[in-house]
Amino acid sequence: MKTRTLMTIGLGVAFAYANNVSAMTNEPTEFRGITWGAPIEEHQKELVSLSSRGDVAFYRRPADQMSWGGAEIQKISYRYFKGRFSGSTLQLFGASHKKAITAKMFELYGTPEQPNKRVPQFFWTGEKAKVVLFCEVTDYCVIDMANLELLAQEEAQNQRASRTKPRESI
């Protein structure tokens, strides 16, 4: 759980940074047949709930093929914000899988922004979607894909909520 929380925070920062990066080629409009913004009702029968908090819910799809771009995928989750498909996260592990998925993503989306050349963190931003690839030294990688419109709505909602929370006194 701690690793998931840290990765979520890290990817949140990564998505915030990625607002000003170069455009991608072959921008995704969907992930594995689920179009950005699709209502949960369209795919609910094939999804299994993982967790939810407020307006955000995560699902997995048991029938998913656990490979992509020549890499074996360990986990795939589907993110819904207010009942609409807003993104997906893929997790993989291993040097050969890291190499294969990195090559596939460069082939699909073009040359990414890489803020620190020593850190394997890559950002592609299109008109409607963002894709982030982040790999750790251990060859654990996370790919996050998100719809920009729904991501902006969620971030705005989170900002409003954080301003209305009472501060604790020290």
mmCIF file of C-alpha atoms in Angstrom:
data_model
loop_
_atom_site.group_PDB
_atom_site.id
_atom_site.type_symbol
_atom_site.label_atom_id
_atom_site.label_comp_id
_atom_site.label_asym_id
_atom_site.label_seq_id
_atom_site.Cartn_x
_atom_site.Cartn_y
_atom_site.Cartn_z
ATOM 1 C CA MET A 1 0.000 0.000 0.000
ATOM 2 C CA LYS A 2 2.855 2.375 0.839
ATOM 3 C CA THR A 3 4.483 1.763 -2.554
ATOM 4 C CA ARG A 4 1.166 2.363 -4.318
ATOM 5 C CA THR A 5 0.660 5.616 -2.400
ATOM 6 C CA LEU A 6 4.189 6.818 -3.175
ATOM 7 C CA MET A 7 3.817 5.934 -6.851
ATOM 8 C CA THR A 8 0.442 7.716 -6.985
ATOM 9 C CA ILE A 9 1.979 10.833 -5.449
ATOM 10 C CA GLY A 10 4.964 10.587 -7.780
ATOM 11 C CA LEU A 11 2.761 10.189 -10.837
ATOM 12 C CA GLY A 12 0.595 13.088 -9.671
ATOM 13 C CA VAL A 13 3.699 15.265 -9.590
ATOM 14 C CA ALA A 14 4.728 13.836 -12.943
ATOM 15 C CA PHE A 15 1.351 14.691 -14.491
ATOM 16 C CA ALA A 16 1.555 18.201 -13.034
ATOM 17 C CA TYR A 17 4.987 18.642 -14.636
ATOM 18 C CA ALA A 18 3.838 17.208 -17.946
ATOM 19 C CA ASN A 19 1.513 20.148 -18.638
ATOM 20 C CA ASN A 20 4.205 21.900 -20.685
ATOM 21 C CA VAL A 21 5.810 19.079 -22.663
ATOM 22 C CA SER A 22 5.944 18.393 -26.383
ATOM 23 C CA ALA A 23 3.076 16.753 -28.233
ATOM 24 C CA MET A 24 2.954 13.025 -28.801
ATOM 25 C CA THR A 25 2.340 11.083 -31.988
ATOM 26 C CA ASN A 26 -0.440 8.453 -32.109
ATOM 27 C CA GLU A 27 -2.256 9.987 -29.150
ATOM 28 C CA PRO A 28 -4.434 7.353 -27.429
ATOM 29 C CA THR A 29 -8.192 7.944 -27.460
ATOM 30 C CA GLU A 30 -8.885 4.786 -25.498
ATOM 31 C CA PHE A 31 -7.229 1.955 -23.650
ATOM 32 C CA ARG A 32 -7.983 -1.644 -24.597
ATOM 33 C CA GLY A 33 -11.333 -0.787 -26.099
ATOM 34 C CA ILE A 34 -12.543 1.601 -23.400
ATOM 35 C CA THR A 35 -12.825 5.150 -24.758
ATOM 36 C CA TRP A 36 -11.833 8.117 -22.585
ATOM 37 C CA GLY A 37 -14.933 9.353 -20.800
ATOM 38 C CA ALA A 38 -16.941 6.156 -21.343
ATOM 39 C CA PRO A 39 -19.492 5.609 -18.553
ATOM 40 C CA ILE A 40 -18.774 2.732 -16.173
ATOM 41 C CA GLU A 41 -22.084 1.138 -17.170
ATOM 42 C CA GLU A 42 -20.704 0.330 -20.635
ATOM 43 C CA HIS A 43 -18.030 -2.003 -19.217
ATOM 44 C CA GLN A 44 -19.071 -2.776 -15.650
ATOM 45 C CA LYS A 45 -19.866 -6.430 -16.379
ATOM 46 C CA GLU A 46 -16.248 -7.099 -17.388
ATOM 47 C CA LEU A 47 -14.646 -5.117 -14.538
ATOM 48 C CA VAL A 48 -13.947 -6.053 -10.907
ATOM 49 C CA SER A 49 -13.723 -3.320 -8.293
ATOM 50 C CA LEU A 50 -10.312 -2.840 -6.640
ATOM 51 C CA SER A 51 -10.925 0.248 -4.521
ATOM 52 C CA SER A 52 -12.716 3.560 -4.419
ATOM 53 C CA ARG A 53 -12.466 6.822 -2.577
ATOM 54 C CA GLY A 54 -14.908 9.625 -3.163
ATOM 55 C CA ASP A 55 -15.456 10.094 -6.881
ATOM 56 C CA VAL A 56 -12.482 7.930 -7.918
ATOM 57 C CA ALA A 57 -12.752 4.174 -8.397
ATOM 58 C CA PHE A 58 -10.220 1.608 -9.616
ATOM 59 C CA TYR A 59 -11.057 -1.632 -11.405
ATOM 60 C CA ARG A 60 -9.301 -4.559 -13.029
ATOM 61 C CA ARG A 61 -10.480 -6.649 -15.948
ATOM 62 C CA PRO A 62 -9.867 -10.384 -15.369
ATOM 63 C CA ALA A 63 -9.947 -11.138 -19.117
ATOM 64 C CA ASP A 64 -7.085 -8.726 -19.882
ATOM 65 C CA GLN A 65 -4.113 -10.058 -21.828
ATOM 66 C CA MET A 66 -1.189 -9.366 -19.490
ATOM 67 C CA SER A 67 1.306 -8.308 -22.145
ATOM 68 C CA TRP A 68 1.853 -5.211 -24.210
ATOM 69 C CA GLY A 69 4.607 -4.156 -26.568
ATOM 70 C CA GLY A 70 6.617 -7.318 -25.944
ATOM 71 C CA ALA A 71 6.544 -6.860 -22.164
ATOM 72 C CA GLU A 72 4.831 -8.944 -19.522
ATOM 73 C CA ILE A 73 2.491 -6.757 -17.476
ATOM 74 C CA GLN A 74 2.037 -7.561 -13.773
ATOM 75 C CA LYS A 75 -1.037 -5.412 -13.081
ATOM 76 C CA ILE A 76 -3.467 -3.276 -15.047
ATOM 77 C CA SER A 77 -5.991 -0.985 -13.415
ATOM 78 C CA TYR A 78 -8.734 1.161 -14.879
ATOM 79 C CA ARG A 79 -9.487 4.504 -13.236
ATOM 80 C CA TYR A 80 -12.940 6.060 -13.243
ATOM 81 C CA PHE A 81 -13.707 9.593 -12.080
ATOM 82 C CA LYS A 82 -17.380 10.319 -11.395
ATOM 83 C CA GLY A 83 -18.271 7.116 -13.241
ATOM 84 C CA ARG A 84 -16.339 7.985 -16.419
ATOM 85 C CA PHE A 85 -13.192 6.237 -17.670
ATOM 86 C CA SER A 86 -10.350 8.636 -16.944
ATOM 87 C CA GLY A 87 -7.198 6.549 -17.168
ATOM 88 C CA SER A 88 -5.260 3.347 -16.794
ATOM 89 C CA THR A 89 -2.152 2.197 -14.965
ATOM 90 C CA LEU A 90 0.124 -0.666 -15.980
ATOM 91 C CA GLN A 91 2.825 -2.105 -13.743
ATOM 92 C CA LEU A 92 5.680 -4.309 -14.871
ATOM 93 C CA PHE A 93 8.965 -5.615 -13.529
ATOM 94 C CA GLY A 94 12.214 -6.819 -15.076
ATOM 95 C CA ALA A 95 15.015 -5.399 -17.194
ATOM 96 C CA SER A 96 13.900 -7.076 -20.438
ATOM 97 C CA HIS A 97 10.295 -5.919 -19.949
ATOM 98 C CA LYS A 98 11.472 -2.390 -19.113
ATOM 99 C CA LYS A 99 13.551 -2.303 -22.297
ATOM 100 C CA ALA A 100 10.713 -3.696 -24.458
ATOM 101 C CA ILE A 101 8.032 -1.356 -23.131
ATOM 102 C CA THR A 102 10.277 1.700 -23.348
ATOM 103 C CA ALA A 103 11.080 0.911 -26.994
ATOM 104 C CA LYS A 104 7.384 0.310 -27.767
ATOM 105 C CA MET A 105 6.312 3.584 -26.182
ATOM 106 C CA PHE A 106 8.976 5.569 -28.073
ATOM 107 C CA GLU A 107 7.794 3.861 -31.275
ATOM 108 C CA LEU A 108 4.114 4.616 -30.560
ATOM 109 C CA TYR A 109 4.261 8.097 -29.062
ATOM 110 C CA GLY A 110 7.473 9.604 -30.405
ATOM 111 C CA THR A 111 10.247 11.340 -28.514
ATOM 112 C CA PRO A 112 9.138 12.163 -24.963
ATOM 113 C CA GLU A 113 10.083 14.919 -22.591
ATOM 114 C CA GLN A 114 12.612 13.684 -20.045
ATOM 115 C CA PRO A 115 13.282 16.378 -17.412
ATOM 116 C CA ASN A 116 16.273 14.633 -15.860
ATOM 117 C CA LYS A 117 18.331 12.558 -18.266
ATOM 118 C CA ARG A 118 19.567 10.362 -15.406
ATOM 119 C CA VAL A 119 16.049 9.420 -14.304
ATOM 120 C CA PRO A 120 14.007 7.044 -16.496
ATOM 121 C CA GLN A 121 10.857 9.160 -16.391
ATOM 122 C CA PHE A 122 9.231 10.002 -19.732
ATOM 123 C CA PHE A 123 6.264 12.269 -20.534
ATOM 124 C CA TRP A 124 4.092 12.430 -23.633
ATOM 125 C CA THR A 125 1.276 14.985 -23.828
ATOM 126 C CA GLY A 126 -1.325 15.227 -26.552
ATOM 127 C CA GLU A 127 -4.430 17.325 -27.000
ATOM 128 C CA LYS A 128 -6.643 14.981 -24.982
ATOM 129 C CA ALA A 129 -4.332 12.526 -23.203
ATOM 130 C CA LYS A 130 -1.132 12.234 -21.213
ATOM 131 C CA VAL A 131 1.119 9.223 -20.928
ATOM 132 C CA VAL A 132 3.863 8.840 -18.336
ATOM 133 C CA LEU A 133 6.430 6.058 -18.067
ATOM 134 C CA PHE A 134 8.355 5.928 -14.812
ATOM 135 C CA CYS A 135 10.924 3.245 -14.006
ATOM 136 C CA GLU A 136 12.868 2.714 -10.803
ATOM 137 C CA VAL A 137 16.431 1.441 -10.507
ATOM 138 C CA THR A 138 14.981 -1.973 -9.608
ATOM 139 C CA ASP A 139 13.436 -2.197 -13.111
ATOM 140 C CA TYR A 140 9.930 -1.755 -11.689
ATOM 141 C CA CYS A 141 7.982 0.426 -14.142
ATOM 142 C CA VAL A 142 4.618 2.153 -14.099
ATOM 143 C CA ILE A 143 2.796 3.472 -17.134
ATOM 144 C CA ASP A 144 0.021 5.933 -16.477
ATOM 145 C CA MET A 145 -2.365 7.095 -19.189
ATOM 146 C CA ALA A 146 -4.979 9.728 -18.476
ATOM 147 C CA ASN A 147 -7.605 11.810 -20.201
ATOM 148 C CA LEU A 148 -6.675 15.487 -19.798
ATOM 149 C CA GLU A 149 -10.244 16.761 -19.397
ATOM 150 C CA LEU A 150 -11.161 14.350 -16.612
ATOM 151 C CA LEU A 151 -7.750 14.753 -14.985
ATOM 152 C CA ALA A 152 -8.263 18.544 -14.879
ATOM 153 C CA GLN A 153 -11.737 18.106 -13.372
ATOM 154 C CA GLU A 154 -10.387 15.797 -10.683
ATOM 155 C CA GLU A 155 -7.466 18.115 -9.876
ATOM 156 C CA ALA A 156 -9.823 21.117 -9.635
ATOM 157 C CA GLN A 157 -12.118 19.164 -7.314
ATOM 158 C CA ASN A 158 -9.137 18.157 -5.148
ATOM 159 C CA GLN A 159 -7.934 21.764 -4.963
ATOM 160 C CA ARG A 160 -11.392 22.989 -3.914
ATOM 161 C CA ALA A 161 -11.573 20.257 -1.285
ATOM 162 C CA SER A 162 -8.127 21.075 0.107
ATOM 163 C CA ARG A 163 -9.037 24.761 0.475
ATOM 164 C CA THR A 164 -12.187 23.948 2.428
ATOM 165 C CA LYS A 165 -10.551 21.507 4.864
ATOM 166 C CA PRO A 166 -10.002 22.996 8.309
ATOM 167 C CA ARG A 167 -6.335 23.206 9.262
ATOM 168 C CA GLU A 168 -5.145 21.426 12.345
ATOM 169 C CA SER A 169 -3.462 23.545 14.949
ATOM 170 C CA ILE A 170 0.045 22.607 16.002
#
